[in-house]
């Protein structure tokens, strides 16, 4: 029996349950690999504009404005848990982002869906690693406030797949590549080797996610006959998105497809 991929994606996006959503995302990818879905084209005939925005939020964590999330020093066990909670929250949000890349944009090549379903399953695994570790520290996901700024970028780019690829995986996830080494250093300093091990797994996977963002962004730029590196900076400005913070993780970004020239212009914020 074949199933409708987009119905399954909608159900996973809508789930407000922190146990269920990662499971649903993982099962979609498993079923995709087992060829259980009807041909993508047969159920795809709808424009991104008509696809609803679905984002089931759990009762906890409390969602606050970014600036109200308390600063975290990993020197205390509670501070360390808060820091890991913030990373877990990003992973949880990233499940919905990847699901929405696949849900919203129809009539794309088969590989487009294969790539983002794989990423959604990766994010579910990252969330599980961090949540499991938080629990060993006596905390759980939901115990600290969090912000919803990543999803806001998904909302802003909901009508245009080229912008979505630029702003979400190629900009926001790439900012995660830059943010990881300082967090890793702090955790290493306080001797939390398990947290460091988990962050290393995540960073490695995240390079591939940014590389997929790069791959699809360039694909849509070829289609529209625009220069990707110029277009990217133009979109950062147009969507009022944050520029990469310095120092950038240049090695990781190069592996993910950024050229030296582009890194230089991003560092100088040349629009
Ligand atoms: Fe992740
Ligand atoms: Fe990711």
GROMACS .gro file of C-alpha atoms and ligand atoms in nm:
model
  273
    1UNK     CA    1   0.000   0.000   0.000
    2UNK     CA    2   0.126   0.344  -0.079
    3UNK     CA    3   0.090   0.638   0.154
    4UNK     CA    4   0.076   1.010   0.104
    5UNK     CA    5   0.407   1.166   0.200
    6UNK     CA    6   0.258   1.513   0.247
    7UNK     CA    7  -0.012   1.393   0.488
    8UNK     CA    8   0.253   1.223   0.696
    9UNK     CA    9   0.469   1.537   0.694
   10UNK     CA   10   0.173   1.750   0.800
   11UNK     CA   11   0.097   1.516   1.091
   12UNK     CA   12   0.460   1.525   1.209
   13UNK     CA   13   0.473   1.904   1.182
   14UNK     CA   14   0.145   1.941   1.373
   15UNK     CA   15   0.250   1.713   1.660
   16UNK     CA   16   0.297   1.913   1.983
   17UNK     CA   17   0.438   1.605   2.157
   18UNK     CA   18   0.812   1.599   2.223
   19UNK     CA   19   0.818   1.217   2.228
   20UNK     CA   20   0.608   1.176   1.915
   21UNK     CA   21   0.748   1.437   1.676
   22UNK     CA   22   1.102   1.294   1.660
   23UNK     CA   23   0.956   0.946   1.619
   24UNK     CA   24   0.722   1.056   1.339
   25UNK     CA   25   1.010   1.229   1.157
   26UNK     CA   26   1.229   0.920   1.185
   27UNK     CA   27   0.953   0.690   1.059
   28UNK     CA   28   0.885   0.908   0.756
   29UNK     CA   29   1.248   0.875   0.651
   30UNK     CA   30   1.247   0.499   0.718
   31UNK     CA   31   0.932   0.461   0.509
   32UNK     CA   32   1.078   0.679   0.235
   33UNK     CA   33   1.380   0.452   0.216
   34UNK     CA   34   1.149   0.149   0.207
   35UNK     CA   35   0.966   0.307  -0.092
   36UNK     CA   36   0.634   0.318   0.090
   37UNK     CA   37   0.519   0.651  -0.051
   38UNK     CA   38   0.320   0.712  -0.366
   39UNK     CA   39   0.507   0.887  -0.644
   40UNK     CA   40   0.579   1.236  -0.515
   41UNK     CA   41   0.443   1.399  -0.832
   42UNK     CA   42   0.100   1.241  -0.799
   43UNK     CA   43   0.017   1.429  -0.480
   44UNK     CA   44   0.227   1.736  -0.533
   45UNK     CA   45   0.011   1.959  -0.746
   46UNK     CA   46  -0.023   2.254  -0.515
   47UNK     CA   47   0.168   2.582  -0.485
   48UNK     CA   48   0.373   2.668  -0.173
   49UNK     CA   49   0.136   2.963  -0.121
   50UNK     CA   50  -0.154   2.724  -0.055
   51UNK     CA   51   0.029   2.493   0.185
   52UNK     CA   52  -0.061   2.575   0.547
   53UNK     CA   53   0.207   2.661   0.801
   54UNK     CA   54   0.190   2.386   1.058
   55UNK     CA   55   0.410   2.399   1.368
   56UNK     CA   56   0.285   2.212   1.674
   57UNK     CA   57   0.442   2.366   1.984
   58UNK     CA   58   0.468   2.167   2.306
   59UNK     CA   59   0.331   2.320   2.630
   60UNK     CA   60   0.690   2.351   2.752
   61UNK     CA   61   0.944   2.505   2.704
   62UNK     CA   62   0.802   2.850   2.760
   63UNK     CA   63   0.872   3.057   2.448
   64UNK     CA   64   1.020   3.400   2.520
   65UNK     CA   65   1.188   3.673   2.315
   66UNK     CA   66   1.551   3.586   2.234
   67UNK     CA   67   1.694   3.855   2.461
   68UNK     CA   68   1.498   3.719   2.760
   69UNK     CA   69   1.662   3.377   2.747
   70UNK     CA   70   1.898   3.393   3.047
   71UNK     CA   71   2.275   3.389   2.982
   72UNK     CA   72   2.431   3.056   3.058
   73UNK     CA   73   2.759   2.989   3.230
   74UNK     CA   74   2.854   2.622   3.214
   75UNK     CA   75   3.052   2.657   3.538
   76UNK     CA   76   2.749   2.541   3.741
   77UNK     CA   77   2.557   2.217   3.673
   78UNK     CA   78   2.239   2.420   3.617
   79UNK     CA   79   2.416   2.653   3.374
   80UNK     CA   80   2.555   2.356   3.186
   81UNK     CA   81   2.207   2.202   3.164
   82UNK     CA   82   2.066   2.536   3.041
   83UNK     CA   83   2.333   2.555   2.771
   84UNK     CA   84   2.262   2.200   2.652
   85UNK     CA   85   1.889   2.273   2.670
   86UNK     CA   86   1.939   2.566   2.433
   87UNK     CA   87   2.114   2.336   2.186
   88UNK     CA   88   1.842   2.070   2.229
   89UNK     CA   89   1.582   2.335   2.152
   90UNK     CA   90   1.758   2.427   1.828
   91UNK     CA   91   1.762   2.059   1.729
   92UNK     CA   92   1.393   2.025   1.812
   93UNK     CA   93   1.310   2.331   1.600
   94UNK     CA   94   1.532   2.194   1.323
   95UNK     CA   95   1.311   1.882   1.296
   96UNK     CA   96   1.019   2.104   1.193
   97UNK     CA   97   1.235   2.315   0.963
   98UNK     CA   98   1.351   2.013   0.761
   99UNK     CA   99   1.001   1.864   0.757
  100UNK     CA  100   0.865   2.194   0.630
  101UNK     CA  101   1.127   2.216   0.352
  102UNK     CA  102   0.983   1.888   0.224
  103UNK     CA  103   0.616   1.960   0.305
  104UNK     CA  104   0.586   2.306   0.156
  105UNK     CA  105   0.770   2.291  -0.172
  106UNK     CA  106   0.605   2.055  -0.417
  107UNK     CA  107   0.708   1.932  -0.760
  108UNK     CA  108   1.075   1.920  -0.670
  109UNK     CA  109   1.321   1.651  -0.780
  110UNK     CA  110   1.298   1.325  -0.582
  111UNK     CA  111   1.640   1.390  -0.433
  112UNK     CA  112   1.514   1.712  -0.279
  113UNK     CA  113   1.271   1.511  -0.062
  114UNK     CA  114   1.526   1.236   0.008
  115UNK     CA  115   1.772   1.498   0.134
  116UNK     CA  116   1.538   1.687   0.367
  117UNK     CA  117   1.371   1.376   0.505
  118UNK     CA  118   1.716   1.248   0.593
  119UNK     CA  119   1.797   1.579   0.764
  120UNK     CA  120   1.471   1.568   0.965
  121UNK     CA  121   1.568   1.220   1.088
  122UNK     CA  122   1.918   1.347   1.176
  123UNK     CA  123   1.770   1.636   1.377
  124UNK     CA  124   1.543   1.392   1.561
  125UNK     CA  125   1.851   1.186   1.650
  126UNK     CA  126   2.041   1.498   1.764
  127UNK     CA  127   1.748   1.600   1.981
  128UNK     CA  128   1.733   1.250   2.130
  129UNK     CA  129   2.105   1.252   2.214
  130UNK     CA  130   2.082   1.586   2.391
  131UNK     CA  131   1.754   1.513   2.567
  132UNK     CA  132   1.883   1.178   2.689
  133UNK     CA  133   2.195   1.342   2.825
  134UNK     CA  134   1.996   1.625   2.989
  135UNK     CA  135   1.792   1.358   3.168
  136UNK     CA  136   2.108   1.201   3.311
  137UNK     CA  137   2.187   1.547   3.456
  138UNK     CA  138   1.846   1.556   3.627
  139UNK     CA  139   1.676   1.787   3.375
  140UNK     CA  140   1.450   1.746   3.075
  141UNK     CA  141   1.360   1.929   2.758
  142UNK     CA  142   1.110   2.199   2.858
  143UNK     CA  143   1.280   2.291   3.187
  144UNK     CA  144   1.425   2.621   3.060
  145UNK     CA  145   1.272   2.898   2.850
  146UNK     CA  146   1.360   2.910   2.481
  147UNK     CA  147   1.302   3.129   2.176
  148UNK     CA  148   1.136   3.062   1.843
  149UNK     CA  149   1.349   3.273   1.610
  150UNK     CA  150   1.448   2.985   1.380
  151UNK     CA  151   1.086   2.909   1.293
  152UNK     CA  152   1.031   3.279   1.221
  153UNK     CA  153   1.289   3.250   0.941
  154UNK     CA  154   1.093   2.955   0.803
  155UNK     CA  155   0.775   3.166   0.809
  156UNK     CA  156   0.943   3.455   0.630
  157UNK     CA  157   1.065   3.228   0.349
  158UNK     CA  158   0.754   3.010   0.320
  159UNK     CA  159   0.666   3.115  -0.035
  160UNK     CA  160   1.001   3.077  -0.207
  161UNK     CA  161   1.219   2.768  -0.205
  162UNK     CA  162   1.532   2.951  -0.323
  163UNK     CA  163   1.506   3.195  -0.031
  164UNK     CA  164   1.427   2.912   0.210
  165UNK     CA  165   1.741   2.722   0.111
  166UNK     CA  166   1.953   3.037   0.142
  167UNK     CA  167   1.816   3.162   0.474
  168UNK     CA  168   1.745   2.843   0.670
  169UNK     CA  169   2.003   2.574   0.595
  170UNK     CA  170   2.269   2.788   0.427
  171UNK     CA  171   2.252   3.084   0.669
  172UNK     CA  172   2.094   2.981   1.001
  173UNK     CA  173   2.233   2.627   1.015
  174UNK     CA  174   2.572   2.757   0.903
  175UNK     CA  175   2.561   2.999   1.197
  176UNK     CA  176   2.533   2.687   1.410
  177UNK     CA  177   2.866   2.567   1.265
  178UNK     CA  178   3.022   2.892   1.389
  179UNK     CA  179   2.857   2.872   1.733
  180UNK     CA  180   2.965   2.516   1.812
  181UNK     CA  181   3.344   2.550   1.871
  182UNK     CA  182   3.310   2.811   2.153
  183UNK     CA  183   3.038   2.603   2.323
  184UNK     CA  184   3.252   2.292   2.284
  185UNK     CA  185   3.550   2.472   2.438
  186UNK     CA  186   3.344   2.578   2.740
  187UNK     CA  187   3.220   2.224   2.797
  188UNK     CA  188   3.568   2.083   2.757
  189UNK     CA  189   3.696   2.335   3.010
  190UNK     CA  190   3.450   2.209   3.272
  191UNK     CA  191   3.540   1.847   3.185
  192UNK     CA  192   3.208   1.744   3.030
  193UNK     CA  193   3.344   1.490   2.783
  194UNK     CA  194   3.007   1.331   2.712
  195UNK     CA  195   2.861   1.665   2.605
  196UNK     CA  196   3.167   1.725   2.386
  197UNK     CA  197   3.124   1.383   2.225
  198UNK     CA  198   2.760   1.463   2.142
  199UNK     CA  199   2.847   1.807   2.001
  200UNK     CA  200   3.112   1.649   1.778
  201UNK     CA  201   2.857   1.408   1.632
  202UNK     CA  202   2.616   1.695   1.573
  203UNK     CA  203   2.875   1.927   1.416
  204UNK     CA  204   2.982   1.657   1.174
  205UNK     CA  205   2.621   1.602   1.062
  206UNK     CA  206   2.547   1.974   1.049
  207UNK     CA  207   2.825   2.026   0.794
  208UNK     CA  208   2.633   1.788   0.566
  209UNK     CA  209   2.307   1.978   0.630
  210UNK     CA  210   2.465   2.309   0.532
  211UNK     CA  211   2.618   2.135   0.228
  212UNK     CA  212   2.268   2.023   0.127
  213UNK     CA  213   2.144   2.379   0.171
  214UNK     CA  214   2.432   2.490  -0.051
  215UNK     CA  215   2.355   2.221  -0.310
  216UNK     CA  216   1.985   2.312  -0.341
  217UNK     CA  217   2.039   2.686  -0.318
  218UNK     CA  218   2.284   2.665  -0.609
  219UNK     CA  219   2.044   2.438  -0.798
  220UNK     CA  220   1.762   2.694  -0.775
  221UNK     CA  221   2.004   2.978  -0.862
  222UNK     CA  222   2.104   2.797  -1.183
  223UNK     CA  223   1.734   2.757  -1.258
  224UNK     CA  224   1.675   3.132  -1.211
  225UNK     CA  225   2.006   3.226  -1.376
  226UNK     CA  226   2.131   3.429  -1.079
  227UNK     CA  227   2.478   3.438  -0.923
  228UNK     CA  228   2.446   3.245  -0.595
  229UNK     CA  229   2.704   3.433  -0.389
  230UNK     CA  230   2.561   3.776  -0.475
  231UNK     CA  231   2.204   3.654  -0.438
  232UNK     CA  232   2.281   3.510  -0.093
  233UNK     CA  233   2.398   3.842   0.049
  234UNK     CA  234   2.105   4.019  -0.116
  235UNK     CA  235   1.866   3.778   0.059
  236UNK     CA  236   2.028   3.830   0.402
  237UNK     CA  237   1.949   4.200   0.363
  238UNK     CA  238   1.602   4.148   0.215
  239UNK     CA  239   1.489   3.912   0.491
  240UNK     CA  240   1.658   4.117   0.766
  241UNK     CA  241   1.838   3.798   0.863
  242UNK     CA  242   2.147   3.800   1.084
  243UNK     CA  243   2.486   3.810   0.911
  244UNK     CA  244   2.728   3.534   1.009
  245UNK     CA  245   2.888   3.621   1.344
  246UNK     CA  246   3.267   3.635   1.363
  247UNK     CA  247   3.476   3.431   1.391
  248UNK     CA  248   3.319   3.200   1.136
  249UNK     CA  249   3.405   2.830   1.140
  250UNK     CA  250   3.580   2.866   0.806
  251UNK     CA  251   3.696   2.505   0.778
  252UNK     CA  252   3.343   2.372   0.832
  253UNK     CA  253   3.196   2.631   0.598
  254UNK     CA  254   3.447   2.547   0.324
  255UNK     CA  255   3.353   2.179   0.354
  256UNK     CA  256   2.989   2.283   0.318
  257UNK     CA  257   3.050   2.474  -0.006
  258UNK     CA  258   3.143   2.834   0.080
  259UNK     CA  259   3.431   2.974  -0.129
  260UNK     CA  260   3.717   3.178   0.021
  261UNK     CA  261   3.596   3.486  -0.164
  262UNK     CA  262   3.245   3.447  -0.032
  263UNK     CA  263   3.368   3.401   0.327
  264UNK     CA  264   3.568   3.721   0.292
  265UNK     CA  265   3.273   3.921   0.164
  266UNK     CA  266   3.047   3.780   0.437
  267UNK     CA  267   3.302   3.875   0.703
  268UNK     CA  268   3.309   4.229   0.566
  269UNK     CA  269   2.929   4.238   0.535
  270UNK     CA  270   2.949   4.347   0.175
  271UNK     CA  271   2.590   4.336   0.045
  272LIG    FE1  272   2.102   1.906   1.419
  273LIG    FE1  273   2.082   2.051   1.089
   0.00000   0.00000   0.00000
